[in-house]
mmCIF file of C-alpha atoms and ligand atoms in Angstrom:
data_model
loop_
_atom_site.group_PDB
_atom_site.id
_atom_site.type_symbol
_atom_site.label_atom_id
_atom_site.label_comp_id
_atom_site.label_asym_id
_atom_site.label_seq_id
_atom_site.Cartn_x
_atom_site.Cartn_y
_atom_site.Cartn_z
ATOM 1 C CA MET A 1 -1.022 13.046 12.989
ATOM 2 C CA PHE A 2 1.654 14.911 11.075
ATOM 3 C CA GLU A 3 0.509 18.300 12.410
ATOM 4 C CA GLU A 4 0.015 16.935 15.930
ATOM 5 C CA ALA A 5 3.563 15.554 15.959
ATOM 6 C CA GLU A 6 4.950 18.876 14.696
ATOM 7 C CA ARG A 7 3.011 20.769 17.380
ATOM 8 C CA LEU A 8 4.330 18.499 20.143
ATOM 9 C CA LYS A 9 7.895 18.803 18.840
ATOM 10 C CA LYS A 10 7.640 22.595 18.989
ATOM 11 C CA GLU A 11 6.153 22.437 22.473
ATOM 12 C CA ARG A 12 8.537 19.873 24.007
ATOM 13 C CA GLY A 13 11.581 19.851 21.708
ATOM 14 C CA GLU A 14 12.490 17.405 18.906
ATOM 15 C CA ASP A 15 14.160 14.861 21.162
ATOM 16 C CA ALA A 16 11.227 14.583 23.548
ATOM 17 C CA VAL A 17 8.860 13.323 20.854
ATOM 18 C CA LEU A 18 9.028 9.770 19.506
ATOM 19 C CA ASP A 19 6.899 9.848 16.393
ATOM 20 C CA LEU A 20 5.821 6.387 15.220
ATOM 21 C CA SER A 21 2.707 7.626 13.480
ATOM 22 C CA LEU A 22 3.705 8.095 9.841
ATOM 23 C CA GLY A 23 4.202 5.805 6.882
ATOM 24 C CA ASN A 24 6.879 8.103 5.501
ATOM 25 C CA PRO A 25 9.826 5.986 4.297
ATOM 26 C CA ILE A 26 12.918 6.982 6.269
ATOM 27 C CA GLU A 27 15.430 5.167 4.039
ATOM 28 C CA GLU A 28 17.049 7.329 1.353
ATOM 29 C CA PRO A 29 16.715 6.292 -2.320
ATOM 30 C CA PRO A 30 19.446 3.909 -3.543
ATOM 31 C CA VAL A 31 22.507 5.273 -5.368
ATOM 32 C CA ALA A 32 21.321 3.616 -8.600
ATOM 33 C CA PHE A 33 18.277 5.902 -8.548
ATOM 34 C CA LEU A 34 20.299 9.056 -7.782
ATOM 35 C CA ASP A 35 22.668 8.281 -10.674
ATOM 36 C CA SER A 36 19.765 7.678 -12.984
ATOM 37 C CA LEU A 37 18.092 10.923 -11.893
ATOM 38 C CA LYS A 38 21.306 12.856 -12.646
ATOM 39 C CA ALA A 39 21.503 11.310 -16.108
ATOM 40 C CA ALA A 40 17.819 12.057 -16.777
ATOM 41 C CA SER A 41 18.238 15.668 -15.687
ATOM 42 C CA VAL A 42 20.751 16.438 -18.459
ATOM 43 C CA GLU A 43 18.822 14.771 -21.289
ATOM 44 C CA SER A 44 18.140 17.450 -23.849
ATOM 45 C CA LEU A 45 16.361 15.812 -26.769
ATOM 46 C CA PRO A 46 13.577 17.992 -28.189
ATOM 47 C CA GLY A 47 10.278 17.203 -26.452
ATOM 48 C CA THR A 48 11.897 15.970 -23.251
ATOM 49 C CA HIS A 49 9.675 18.189 -21.123
ATOM 50 C CA ARG A 50 6.500 18.121 -23.189
ATOM 51 C CA TYR A 51 3.162 16.347 -22.716
ATOM 52 C CA MET A 52 3.206 12.665 -23.575
ATOM 53 C CA ASN A 53 0.724 9.834 -23.997
ATOM 54 C CA ASN A 54 -1.446 10.012 -20.843
ATOM 55 C CA ALA A 55 -0.476 6.395 -20.025
ATOM 56 C CA GLY A 56 3.203 7.365 -19.854
ATOM 57 C CA TYR A 57 6.369 6.912 -21.906
ATOM 58 C CA PRO A 58 6.259 3.629 -23.884
ATOM 59 C CA GLU A 59 9.941 2.949 -22.994
ATOM 60 C CA THR A 60 9.220 3.200 -19.260
ATOM 61 C CA ARG A 61 6.049 1.119 -19.529
ATOM 62 C CA ALA A 62 7.965 -1.573 -21.442
ATOM 63 C CA LYS A 63 10.598 -1.750 -18.657
ATOM 64 C CA VAL A 64 7.893 -1.933 -15.990
ATOM 65 C CA ALA A 65 6.150 -4.673 -18.009
ATOM 66 C CA GLU A 66 9.398 -6.718 -17.969
ATOM 67 C CA LEU A 67 9.637 -6.369 -14.183
ATOM 68 C CA VAL A 68 5.987 -7.264 -13.531
ATOM 69 C CA SER A 69 6.183 -10.231 -15.957
ATOM 70 C CA ARG A 70 9.143 -11.599 -13.999
ATOM 71 C CA GLU A 71 7.513 -11.056 -10.614
ATOM 72 C CA GLN A 72 4.091 -12.363 -11.559
ATOM 73 C CA GLY A 73 5.069 -15.165 -13.915
ATOM 74 C CA VAL A 74 2.603 -13.806 -16.490
ATOM 75 C CA PRO A 75 3.791 -12.089 -19.698
ATOM 76 C CA LEU A 76 2.836 -8.412 -19.928
ATOM 77 C CA THR A 77 3.687 -5.714 -22.441
ATOM 78 C CA GLU A 78 3.580 -1.947 -22.322
ATOM 79 C CA ALA A 79 -0.083 -2.255 -23.413
ATOM 80 C CA ASN A 80 -0.878 -3.558 -19.914
ATOM 81 C CA ILE A 81 0.963 -0.825 -17.984
ATOM 82 C CA LEU A 82 0.041 2.788 -17.187
ATOM 83 C CA MET A 83 2.302 5.087 -15.219
ATOM 84 C CA SER A 84 0.571 6.909 -12.341
ATOM 85 C CA CYS A 85 1.065 9.632 -9.769
ATOM 86 C CA GLY A 86 1.922 7.177 -7.007
ATOM 87 C CA ALA A 87 -0.331 4.341 -5.941
ATOM 88 C CA ALA A 88 -2.863 6.856 -4.642
ATOM 89 C CA GLY A 89 -3.223 8.329 -8.132
ATOM 90 C CA GLY A 90 -3.312 4.854 -9.675
ATOM 91 C CA LEU A 91 -6.064 3.620 -7.356
ATOM 92 C CA ASN A 92 -8.206 6.660 -8.131
ATOM 93 C CA VAL A 93 -7.671 6.188 -11.869
ATOM 94 C CA VAL A 94 -8.698 2.515 -11.665
ATOM 95 C CA LEU A 95 -11.764 3.168 -9.493
ATOM 96 C CA LYS A 96 -12.880 6.085 -11.666
ATOM 97 C CA SER A 97 -12.589 3.799 -14.690
ATOM 98 C CA LEU A 98 -14.446 0.841 -13.155
ATOM 99 C CA LEU A 99 -17.191 2.222 -10.930
ATOM 100 C CA ASP A 100 -20.772 3.101 -11.750
ATOM 101 C CA PRO A 101 -22.723 5.007 -9.085
ATOM 102 C CA GLY A 102 -23.662 2.729 -6.167
ATOM 103 C CA ASP A 103 -21.172 -0.023 -7.056
ATOM 104 C CA GLU A 104 -19.734 -1.726 -3.996
ATOM 105 C CA VAL A 105 -16.022 -2.012 -3.326
ATOM 106 C CA ILE A 106 -15.055 -4.594 -0.720
ATOM 107 C CA ILE A 107 -12.238 -3.678 1.651
ATOM 108 C CA PHE A 108 -10.817 -5.841 4.430
ATOM 109 C CA ALA A 109 -10.561 -4.343 7.919
ATOM 110 C CA PRO A 110 -8.212 -3.220 9.298
ATOM 111 C CA PHE A 111 -7.682 -1.116 6.178
ATOM 112 C CA PHE A 112 -5.709 1.755 4.700
ATOM 113 C CA ALA A 113 -8.301 4.427 5.494
ATOM 114 C CA GLU A 114 -7.961 6.283 2.194
ATOM 115 C CA TYR A 115 -9.616 3.381 0.327
ATOM 116 C CA ILE A 116 -12.983 4.495 1.705
ATOM 117 C CA PHE A 117 -12.465 8.005 0.363
ATOM 118 C CA TYR A 118 -11.184 6.731 -2.978
ATOM 119 C CA ALA A 119 -14.346 4.614 -3.469
ATOM 120 C CA ASP A 120 -16.470 7.570 -2.393
ATOM 121 C CA ASN A 121 -14.614 9.917 -4.792
ATOM 122 C CA HIS A 122 -16.038 7.935 -7.704
ATOM 123 C CA ASN A 123 -19.574 7.354 -6.371
ATOM 124 C CA GLY A 124 -18.755 3.868 -5.124
ATOM 125 C CA VAL A 125 -19.662 2.455 -1.729
ATOM 126 C CA ALA A 126 -16.966 0.897 0.437
ATOM 127 C CA LYS A 127 -18.166 -2.312 2.065
ATOM 128 C CA ILE A 128 -16.044 -3.418 4.995
ATOM 129 C CA VAL A 129 -15.310 -7.093 5.620
ATOM 130 C CA GLU A 130 -13.484 -8.052 8.815
ATOM 131 C CA SER A 131 -10.276 -10.031 8.377
ATOM 132 C CA ASP A 132 -9.573 -12.893 10.815
ATOM 133 C CA GLU A 133 -7.683 -12.692 14.118
ATOM 134 C CA ASN A 134 -4.349 -13.003 12.307
ATOM 135 C CA PHE A 135 -5.398 -10.215 9.919
ATOM 136 C CA GLN A 136 -5.779 -12.607 6.991
ATOM 137 C CA PRO A 137 -8.781 -12.248 4.638
ATOM 138 C CA ASP A 138 -11.759 -14.189 5.966
ATOM 139 C CA ALA A 139 -13.159 -16.278 3.113
ATOM 140 C CA ASP A 140 -16.550 -16.982 4.722
ATOM 141 C CA ARG A 141 -17.168 -13.326 5.473
ATOM 142 C CA LEU A 142 -16.106 -12.381 1.959
ATOM 143 C CA GLU A 143 -18.474 -14.924 0.482
ATOM 144 C CA GLU A 144 -21.349 -13.438 2.485
ATOM 145 C CA ALA A 145 -20.450 -9.867 1.569
ATOM 146 C CA VAL A 146 -20.299 -10.179 -2.227
ATOM 147 C CA THR A 147 -23.563 -9.112 -3.878
ATOM 148 C CA GLU A 148 -24.569 -8.347 -7.419
ATOM 149 C CA LYS A 149 -23.502 -4.763 -6.739
ATOM 150 C CA THR A 150 -19.913 -5.795 -5.984
ATOM 151 C CA LYS A 151 -17.644 -4.341 -8.663
ATOM 152 C CA ALA A 152 -14.262 -4.769 -7.015
ATOM 153 C CA VAL A 153 -12.317 -6.027 -4.007
ATOM 154 C CA ILE A 154 -9.232 -4.140 -2.860
ATOM 155 C CA ILE A 155 -6.491 -6.028 -1.059
ATOM 156 C CA ASN A 156 -3.243 -4.614 0.266
ATOM 157 C CA ASN A 157 -0.384 -7.075 0.418
ATOM 158 C CA PRO A 158 1.919 -6.698 2.406
ATOM 159 C CA ASN A 159 -0.563 -4.869 4.533
ATOM 160 C CA ASN A 160 -0.847 -1.442 6.049
ATOM 161 C CA PRO A 161 -1.660 -1.226 9.007
ATOM 162 C CA THR A 162 -0.891 -4.822 10.106
ATOM 163 C CA GLY A 163 2.330 -5.696 8.241
ATOM 164 C CA VAL A 164 1.029 -9.198 7.483
ATOM 165 C CA VAL A 165 1.616 -10.855 4.129
ATOM 166 C CA TYR A 166 -1.223 -12.783 2.464
ATOM 167 C CA PRO A 167 0.195 -16.094 1.200
ATOM 168 C CA PRO A 168 -0.588 -17.543 -2.245
ATOM 169 C CA THR A 169 -3.190 -19.895 -0.692
ATOM 170 C CA ALA A 170 -5.176 -16.908 0.613
ATOM 171 C CA ILE A 171 -5.223 -15.304 -2.836
ATOM 172 C CA ARG A 172 -6.263 -18.597 -4.426
ATOM 173 C CA GLN A 173 -9.164 -18.808 -1.999
ATOM 174 C CA LEU A 174 -10.242 -15.221 -2.772
ATOM 175 C CA ALA A 175 -9.927 -15.932 -6.474
ATOM 176 C CA ASP A 176 -12.175 -19.016 -6.210
ATOM 177 C CA ILE A 177 -14.867 -17.084 -4.373
ATOM 178 C CA LEU A 178 -14.764 -14.147 -6.765
ATOM 179 C CA SER A 179 -14.842 -16.410 -9.848
ATOM 180 C CA GLN A 180 -17.907 -18.243 -8.546
ATOM 181 C CA LYS A 181 -19.695 -15.018 -7.631
ATOM 182 C CA ALA A 182 -18.824 -13.386 -10.968
ATOM 183 C CA LEU A 183 -20.322 -16.394 -12.759
ATOM 184 C CA ARG A 184 -23.421 -16.260 -10.588
ATOM 185 C CA PHE A 185 -23.998 -12.523 -11.015
ATOM 186 C CA GLY A 186 -23.018 -12.474 -14.671
ATOM 187 C CA HIS A 187 -20.375 -9.735 -14.527
ATOM 188 C CA PRO A 188 -16.702 -9.555 -13.630
ATOM 189 C CA ILE A 189 -15.634 -8.734 -10.074
ATOM 190 C CA TYR A 190 -12.220 -7.090 -10.214
ATOM 191 C CA LEU A 191 -9.460 -7.821 -7.730
ATOM 192 C CA ILE A 192 -7.363 -4.694 -7.161
ATOM 193 C CA SER A 193 -4.110 -5.539 -5.427
ATOM 194 C CA ASP A 194 -2.295 -2.620 -3.818
ATOM 195 C CA GLU A 195 1.321 -3.812 -3.629
ATOM 196 C CA VAL A 196 3.191 -0.702 -2.501
ATOM 197 C CA TYR A 197 5.080 -2.771 0.104
ATOM 198 C CA ARG A 198 5.800 -5.754 -2.174
ATOM 199 C CA HIS A 199 9.571 -5.373 -1.876
ATOM 200 C CA ILE A 200 9.569 -4.608 1.837
ATOM 201 C CA VAL A 201 9.489 -8.097 3.314
ATOM 202 C CA TYR A 202 11.731 -9.617 5.978
ATOM 203 C CA ASP A 203 11.038 -13.292 6.448
ATOM 204 C CA ASP A 204 11.298 -16.000 3.884
ATOM 205 C CA VAL A 205 7.676 -15.520 2.816
ATOM 206 C CA ALA A 206 6.251 -16.363 -0.579
ATOM 207 C CA LEU A 207 4.483 -13.436 -2.202
ATOM 208 C CA PRO A 208 1.555 -14.418 -4.367
ATOM 209 C CA SER A 209 1.011 -13.606 -8.017
ATOM 210 C CA VAL A 210 -2.490 -12.158 -8.283
ATOM 211 C CA LEU A 211 -2.187 -11.994 -12.063
ATOM 212 C CA ARG A 212 -1.592 -15.741 -12.199
ATOM 213 C CA GLU A 213 -4.332 -16.600 -9.702
ATOM 214 C CA TYR A 214 -7.132 -14.414 -11.037
ATOM 215 C CA ALA A 215 -7.779 -13.204 -14.569
ATOM 216 C CA ASP A 216 -9.738 -10.067 -13.636
ATOM 217 C CA SER A 217 -6.989 -8.574 -11.512
ATOM 218 C CA ILE A 218 -5.181 -5.255 -11.486
ATOM 219 C CA ILE A 219 -2.027 -4.387 -9.575
ATOM 220 C CA VAL A 220 -1.505 -0.839 -8.370
ATOM 221 C CA THR A 221 1.823 0.055 -6.856
ATOM 222 C CA SER A 222 4.492 2.731 -6.634
ATOM 223 C CA CYS A 223 8.129 3.530 -5.999
ATOM 224 C CA SER A 224 7.193 5.448 -2.836
ATOM 225 C CA LYS A 225 8.368 2.839 -0.355
ATOM 226 C CA ASP A 226 10.843 0.515 -2.079
ATOM 227 C CA LEU A 227 12.806 3.283 -3.811
ATOM 228 C CA GLY A 228 12.074 5.862 -1.074
ATOM 229 C CA LEU A 229 10.367 8.251 -3.518
ATOM 230 C CA ALA A 230 7.096 9.038 -1.724
ATOM 231 C CA GLY A 231 7.330 12.768 -2.488
ATOM 232 C CA GLU A 232 8.049 12.230 -6.192
ATOM 233 C CA ARG A 233 4.632 10.702 -6.953
ATOM 234 C CA ILE A 234 5.584 7.915 -9.289
ATOM 235 C CA GLY A 235 3.858 4.547 -9.566
ATOM 236 C CA TYR A 236 2.056 2.343 -12.014
ATOM 237 C CA ILE A 237 -1.013 0.248 -12.812
ATOM 238 C CA ALA A 238 -0.586 -3.268 -14.250
ATOM 239 C CA ILE A 239 -3.726 -4.657 -15.875
ATOM 240 C CA SER A 240 -3.874 -8.434 -16.216
ATOM 241 C CA PRO A 241 -3.586 -9.360 -19.918
ATOM 242 C CA ASN A 242 -6.275 -11.992 -19.205
ATOM 243 C CA LEU A 243 -8.769 -9.496 -17.764
ATOM 244 C CA GLU A 244 -12.078 -9.364 -19.622
ATOM 245 C CA GLY A 245 -11.924 -6.106 -21.608
ATOM 246 C CA ALA A 246 -8.265 -5.420 -20.712
ATOM 247 C CA GLY A 247 -7.886 -3.089 -23.700
ATOM 248 C CA GLU A 248 -11.014 -1.126 -22.778
ATOM 249 C CA LEU A 249 -9.878 -0.763 -19.191
ATOM 250 C CA PHE A 250 -6.475 0.440 -20.400
ATOM 251 C CA ALA A 251 -8.214 3.041 -22.605
ATOM 252 C CA ALA A 252 -10.473 4.096 -19.724
ATOM 253 C CA CYS A 253 -7.509 4.477 -17.350
ATOM 254 C CA THR A 254 -5.654 6.522 -19.980
ATOM 255 C CA THR A 255 -8.644 8.870 -20.194
ATOM 256 C CA THR A 256 -9.233 9.084 -16.429
ATOM 257 C CA THR A 257 -5.543 9.857 -15.875
ATOM 258 C CA ARG A 258 -6.277 12.959 -17.941
ATOM 259 C CA THR A 259 -9.759 13.803 -16.659
ATOM 260 C CA LEU A 260 -8.833 13.434 -12.997
ATOM 261 C CA GLY A 261 -6.270 16.122 -13.649
ATOM 262 C CA PHE A 262 -3.081 14.069 -13.367
ATOM 263 C CA VAL A 263 -2.566 14.284 -17.177
ATOM 264 C CA ASN A 264 0.460 12.010 -16.886
ATOM 265 C CA ALA A 265 2.870 10.732 -14.244
ATOM 266 C CA PRO A 266 5.884 13.042 -13.698
ATOM 267 C CA ALA A 267 8.085 12.881 -16.806
ATOM 268 C CA MET A 268 11.445 13.213 -15.058
ATOM 269 C CA MET A 269 10.584 10.378 -12.670
ATOM 270 C CA GLN A 270 9.450 8.140 -15.524
ATOM 271 C CA ARG A 271 12.806 8.693 -17.218
ATOM 272 C CA SER A 272 14.711 8.192 -13.960
ATOM 273 C CA ILE A 273 13.192 4.974 -12.666
ATOM 274 C CA ARG A 274 13.303 3.001 -15.894
ATOM 275 C CA ALA A 275 17.015 2.277 -15.550
ATOM 276 C CA CYS A 276 16.816 1.192 -11.910
ATOM 277 C CA LEU A 277 13.535 -0.623 -11.376
ATOM 278 C CA ASP A 278 15.374 -3.477 -9.645
ATOM 279 C CA ALA A 279 17.083 -1.181 -7.111
ATOM 280 C CA ARG A 280 15.724 -1.087 -3.558
ATOM 281 C CA VAL A 281 16.199 0.888 -0.363
ATOM 282 C CA ASP A 282 18.250 -0.876 2.306
ATOM 283 C CA LEU A 283 15.956 -2.861 4.618
ATOM 284 C CA GLY A 284 18.502 -3.182 7.458
ATOM 285 C CA LEU A 285 17.102 -0.396 9.642
ATOM 286 C CA TYR A 286 13.488 -1.549 9.203
ATOM 287 C CA ARG A 287 14.523 -5.096 10.081
ATOM 288 C CA ARG A 288 16.331 -3.998 13.264
ATOM 289 C CA ASN A 289 13.455 -1.767 14.337
ATOM 290 C CA ARG A 290 10.930 -4.534 13.786
ATOM 291 C CA GLU A 291 12.942 -6.873 16.038
ATOM 292 C CA VAL A 292 13.388 -4.338 18.844
ATOM 293 C CA LEU A 293 9.729 -3.348 18.924
ATOM 294 C CA CYS A 294 8.246 -6.826 18.469
ATOM 295 C CA ASP A 295 10.496 -8.328 21.154
ATOM 296 C CA ALA A 296 9.698 -5.557 23.645
ATOM 297 C CA LEU A 297 5.960 -5.731 22.982
ATOM 298 C CA VAL A 298 5.797 -9.527 23.264
ATOM 299 C CA GLN A 299 7.862 -9.517 26.462
ATOM 300 C CA ALA A 300 5.615 -6.878 27.962
ATOM 301 C CA GLY A 301 2.557 -9.025 27.216
ATOM 302 C CA PHE A 302 1.028 -7.229 24.211
ATOM 303 C CA ARG A 303 -0.821 -9.437 21.736
ATOM 304 C CA VAL A 304 1.172 -9.042 18.526
ATOM 305 C CA VAL A 305 0.876 -10.689 15.119
ATOM 306 C CA LYS A 306 4.503 -10.444 14.011
ATOM 307 C CA PRO A 307 4.583 -8.576 10.708
ATOM 308 C CA SER A 308 6.506 -10.076 7.786
ATOM 309 C CA GLY A 309 6.363 -6.997 5.609
ATOM 310 C CA ALA A 310 5.825 -3.210 5.288
ATOM 311 C CA PHE A 311 7.009 -1.198 8.327
ATOM 312 C CA TYR A 312 4.079 -1.385 10.717
ATOM 313 C CA ILE A 313 3.086 -3.361 13.796
ATOM 314 C CA PHE A 314 -0.559 -3.518 14.859
ATOM 315 C CA PRO A 315 -0.670 -4.764 18.468
ATOM 316 C CA GLN A 316 -3.734 -4.969 20.640
ATOM 317 C CA SER A 317 -4.125 -1.927 22.844
ATOM 318 C CA PRO A 318 -3.860 -2.747 26.576
ATOM 319 C CA GLU A 319 -6.962 -0.584 27.056
ATOM 320 C CA PRO A 320 -10.056 -1.363 24.959
ATOM 321 C CA ASP A 321 -10.293 2.382 24.264
ATOM 322 C CA ASP A 322 -7.438 2.715 21.766
ATOM 323 C CA VAL A 323 -7.888 6.488 21.441
ATOM 324 C CA ALA A 324 -7.487 6.917 25.220
ATOM 325 C CA TYR A 325 -4.409 4.667 25.191
ATOM 326 C CA CYS A 326 -2.858 6.711 22.375
ATOM 327 C CA SER A 327 -3.457 9.882 24.425
ATOM 328 C CA LEU A 328 -1.692 8.258 27.366
ATOM 329 C CA LEU A 329 1.264 7.366 25.145
ATOM 330 C CA ARG A 330 1.283 10.898 23.740
ATOM 331 C CA GLU A 331 1.611 12.283 27.275
ATOM 332 C CA LYS A 332 4.822 10.223 27.512
ATOM 333 C CA GLY A 333 5.973 11.582 24.154
ATOM 334 C CA VAL A 334 5.162 8.532 21.980
ATOM 335 C CA ILE A 335 2.894 9.182 19.012
ATOM 336 C CA VAL A 336 1.092 6.236 17.435
ATOM 337 C CA VAL A 337 -2.231 5.929 15.611
ATOM 338 C CA PRO A 338 -5.411 4.443 17.150
ATOM 339 C CA GLY A 339 -6.551 1.256 15.399
ATOM 340 C CA SER A 340 -10.061 2.664 15.077
ATOM 341 C CA GLY A 341 -8.697 4.945 12.329
ATOM 342 C CA PHE A 342 -8.049 1.739 10.360
ATOM 343 C CA GLY A 343 -11.419 0.172 11.156
ATOM 344 C CA ARG A 344 -10.237 -2.004 14.061
ATOM 345 C CA GLY A 345 -10.622 -0.456 17.499
ATOM 346 C CA GLY A 346 -8.756 -1.873 20.503
ATOM 347 C CA HIS A 347 -5.473 -1.797 18.560
ATOM 348 C CA ILE A 348 -2.714 0.692 17.819
ATOM 349 C CA ARG A 349 -0.540 1.126 14.745
ATOM 350 C CA LEU A 350 3.174 1.703 15.173
ATOM 351 C CA SER A 351 5.263 2.715 12.203
ATOM 352 C CA TYR A 352 8.882 1.643 12.569
ATOM 353 C CA SER A 353 10.064 3.786 9.679
ATOM 354 C CA VAL A 354 12.042 5.748 12.280
ATOM 355 C CA GLU A 355 15.629 6.144 13.502
ATOM 356 C CA HIS A 356 16.766 3.108 15.495
ATOM 357 C CA GLN A 357 17.139 5.073 18.737
ATOM 358 C CA THR A 358 13.536 6.272 18.384
ATOM 359 C CA ALA A 359 12.371 2.651 18.101
ATOM 360 C CA VAL A 360 14.474 1.623 21.120
ATOM 361 C CA LYS A 361 13.173 4.445 23.327
ATOM 362 C CA ALA A 362 9.563 3.966 22.212
ATOM 363 C CA ALA A 363 9.811 0.210 22.903
ATOM 364 C CA ALA A 364 10.820 0.936 26.502
ATOM 365 C CA ILE A 365 7.936 3.369 27.067
ATOM 366 C CA LEU A 366 5.383 1.020 25.482
ATOM 367 C CA ALA A 367 6.581 -1.815 27.743
ATOM 368 C CA GLU A 368 6.264 0.484 30.771
ATOM 369 C CA LEU A 369 2.717 1.484 29.856
ATOM 370 C CA ARG A 370 1.408 -2.052 29.285
HETATM 371 C C1 LIG B 1 -1.436 0.755 1.592
HETATM 372 C C2 LIG B 1 -1.068 1.995 0.895
HETATM 373 N N1 LIG B 1 -1.530 2.222 -0.332
HETATM 374 C C3 LIG B 1 -1.240 3.339 -1.010
HETATM 375 C C4 LIG B 1 -0.452 4.298 -0.445
HETATM 376 C C5 LIG B 1 -0.154 5.542 -1.233
HETATM 377 O O1 LIG B 1 1.062 5.352 -1.845
HETATM 378 P P1 LIG B 1 1.686 6.451 -2.830
HETATM 379 O O2 LIG B 1 2.523 7.358 -2.008
HETATM 380 O O3 LIG B 1 2.485 5.662 -3.768
HETATM 381 O O4 LIG B 1 0.557 7.155 -3.470
HETATM 382 C C6 LIG B 1 0.078 4.135 0.830
HETATM 383 C C7 LIG B 1 0.899 5.163 1.460
HETATM 384 O O5 LIG B 1 1.230 5.137 2.598
HETATM 385 C C8 LIG B 1 -0.234 2.948 1.519
HETATM 386 O O6 LIG B 1 0.227 2.699 2.731
#
């Protein structure tokens, strides 16, 4: 999509292309981060730029542990935290550590498409389970899908591509099913919660604590979206202290961080974020864009589940062929992604991580082409 948008911009001119295809955070990092980065850049203690423990600097992991303990209501220490090269790196490290060949990894559709490749990277098999019509996990379908080969379930909350937030009740229900199945099959089934959009929420919604609800859970997240640092590749893995074999999994993730070739998360970023883990990008623009687009789509008669988080909307496509509808939009200069790329055809994904005028103009064209 990135290349296609660039090609169209060259062909038609920047202003003629309204690109709502990318999950690239448009908000700049907060001042607290920039100050911290400046301070980190002049540190000159011996060893500042050397290799470190593959899990990351203990000081940074301790700060992250404080943050996650507060958010999850479960006490963690640096022994539960590994720094990663973004959430993408973290997810690969966790899957490499957990999966044996042929293990199944359950993913709810619509999904972040990379999950399928990440499972495949480590000889796992992605098993797709449809979420319900409001894009919430479907408990009955999950129950049917879990087999003795199920090693893990990945959830993404708030969700890309739908923007919905799974409430605590939904996580409790998942946790009950997974606990029963784990007991029946005689091995743990891990819940991997990708929380890269955790701090990008708009309504007064309660975010669940997976660590409190389910012992065998792992959070993978990053500073890509909430600190606007997607290009800096910094994130972390939080392993539940109550997970069976938490210490072994920590050791495995330390090793796979090395063997997958990451070696460690970027040192400068680890030193920079530890003083500003509570800072956030400004959500004002995302909030305004969400309102403009949702209002226009609803008024024009699109079926929309209003998103409470992330910066995506996933409306039904007016044409059942979502790829054809995206081509039609592209002819009018609006670039969005077909839902079939996320495992749910007949829908389109709009990213509203764009300038406000782009959202306003795109809203008008979408309403026209309903
Ligand atoms: C749901 C989801 N998970 C993971 C990632 C990857 O995040 P990172 O840039 O931190 O690797 C993204 C990026 O868009 C995402 O949307």
